[in-house]
GROMACS .gro file of C-alpha atoms in nm:
model
  100
    1UNK     CA    1   0.793  -4.826  -7.458
    2UNK     CA    2   1.052  -4.600  -7.625
    3UNK     CA    3   1.214  -4.722  -7.946
    4UNK     CA    4   1.562  -4.867  -7.917
    5UNK     CA    5   1.865  -4.675  -8.037
    6UNK     CA    6   1.904  -4.890  -8.351
    7UNK     CA    7   1.536  -4.836  -8.437
    8UNK     CA    8   1.579  -4.459  -8.400
    9UNK     CA    9   1.889  -4.458  -8.624
   10UNK     CA   10   1.699  -4.664  -8.883
   11UNK     CA   11   1.410  -4.419  -8.866
   12UNK     CA   12   1.647  -4.122  -8.911
   13UNK     CA   13   1.813  -4.298  -9.209
   14UNK     CA   14   1.474  -4.371  -9.364
   15UNK     CA   15   1.362  -4.008  -9.324
   16UNK     CA   16   1.688  -3.877  -9.469
   17UNK     CA   17   1.661  -4.109  -9.768
   18UNK     CA   18   1.293  -4.020  -9.826
   19UNK     CA   19   1.374  -3.649  -9.821
   20UNK     CA   20   1.661  -3.698 -10.063
   21UNK     CA   21   1.459  -3.906 -10.308
   22UNK     CA   22   1.164  -3.667 -10.282
   23UNK     CA   23   1.387  -3.380 -10.400
   24UNK     CA   24   1.505  -3.602 -10.688
   25UNK     CA   25   1.144  -3.669 -10.785
   26UNK     CA   26   1.064  -3.296 -10.769
   27UNK     CA   27   1.358  -3.222 -10.999
   28UNK     CA   28   1.247  -3.493 -11.240
   29UNK     CA   29   0.893  -3.352 -11.244
   30UNK     CA   30   1.030  -3.009 -11.336
   31UNK     CA   31   1.245  -3.162 -11.607
   32UNK     CA   32   0.960  -3.362 -11.766
   33UNK     CA   33   0.715  -3.073 -11.735
   34UNK     CA   34   0.961  -2.854 -11.929
   35UNK     CA   35   1.018  -3.128 -12.180
   36UNK     CA   36   0.643  -3.179 -12.225
   37UNK     CA   37   0.589  -2.806 -12.273
   38UNK     CA   38   0.864  -2.780 -12.531
   39UNK     CA   39   0.745  -3.091 -12.714
   40UNK     CA   40   0.386  -2.967 -12.717
   41UNK     CA   41   0.509  -2.640 -12.866
   42UNK     CA   42   0.701  -2.819 -13.141
   43UNK     CA   43   0.484  -3.124 -13.212
   44UNK     CA   44   0.145  -3.124 -13.044
   45UNK     CA   45  -0.017  -3.467 -13.018
   46UNK     CA   46   0.300  -3.658 -13.100
   47UNK     CA   47   0.419  -3.978 -12.943
   48UNK     CA   48   0.709  -3.793 -12.778
   49UNK     CA   49   0.459  -3.567 -12.600
   50UNK     CA   50   0.268  -3.863 -12.470
   51UNK     CA   51   0.591  -4.017 -12.334
   52UNK     CA   52   0.681  -3.692 -12.162
   53UNK     CA   53   0.337  -3.666 -12.005
   54UNK     CA   54   0.344  -4.029 -11.889
   55UNK     CA   55   0.691  -3.983 -11.732
   56UNK     CA   56   0.569  -3.663 -11.567
   57UNK     CA   57   0.275  -3.851 -11.421
   58UNK     CA   58   0.500  -4.132 -11.298
   59UNK     CA   59   0.738  -3.896 -11.119
   60UNK     CA   60   0.445  -3.698 -10.977
   61UNK     CA   61   0.299  -4.021 -10.835
   62UNK     CA   62   0.635  -4.117 -10.689
   63UNK     CA   63   0.671  -3.773 -10.532
   64UNK     CA   64   0.327  -3.802 -10.373
   65UNK     CA   65   0.402  -4.150 -10.239
   66UNK     CA   66   0.732  -4.031 -10.085
   67UNK     CA   67   0.555  -3.732  -9.929
   68UNK     CA   68   0.280  -3.955  -9.780
   69UNK     CA   69   0.545  -4.189  -9.644
   70UNK     CA   70   0.721  -3.902  -9.476
   71UNK     CA   71   0.394  -3.775  -9.333
   72UNK     CA   72   0.311  -4.123  -9.197
   73UNK     CA   73   0.646  -4.137  -9.018
   74UNK     CA   74   0.530  -3.825  -8.834
   75UNK     CA   75   0.862  -3.643  -8.831
   76UNK     CA   76   0.828  -3.266  -8.862
   77UNK     CA   77   1.052  -3.105  -9.126
   78UNK     CA   78   1.226  -2.869  -8.887
   79UNK     CA   79   1.278  -3.102  -8.589
   80UNK     CA   80   1.585  -3.272  -8.729
   81UNK     CA   81   1.739  -2.943  -8.845
   82UNK     CA   82   1.684  -2.775  -8.506
   83UNK     CA   83   1.825  -3.072  -8.316
   84UNK     CA   84   2.127  -3.087  -8.547
   85UNK     CA   85   2.198  -2.718  -8.504
   86UNK     CA   86   2.163  -2.741  -8.130
   87UNK     CA   87   2.413  -3.024  -8.101
   88UNK     CA   88   2.673  -2.874  -8.334
   89UNK     CA   89   2.667  -2.527  -8.178
   90UNK     CA   90   2.826  -2.635  -7.850
   91UNK     CA   91   3.196  -2.562  -7.841
   92UNK     CA   92   3.423  -2.765  -7.619
   93UNK     CA   93   3.708  -2.594  -7.447
   94UNK     CA   94   3.954  -2.882  -7.470
   95UNK     CA   95   4.263  -2.658  -7.473
   96UNK     CA   96   4.182  -2.498  -7.136
   97UNK     CA   97   4.185  -2.146  -7.283
   98UNK     CA   98   3.896  -1.908  -7.312
   99UNK     CA   99   3.715  -1.898  -7.644
  100UNK     CA  100   3.776  -1.579  -7.838
   0.00000   0.00000   0.00000
């Protein structure tokens, strides 16, 4: 049986949110990796370095969990983009004149 319209819209919303939060986690990983590298350069073995590494590990784990959740939903990365492009490229001729 095909999913109902409300289930499909909830699935689309969940995929969109997971993609958005996954990019946030990726940015946080880059930030904490840079911070850990800078801290290790300035004060190797310090408590600040350990905090940076722990936060890097946390965001890496969250990134992996979001990626696994997206993979389990089974939505290919390009399917939504292709469908969106196909629906927005149609031009209606509401004025009755030819498109220029």
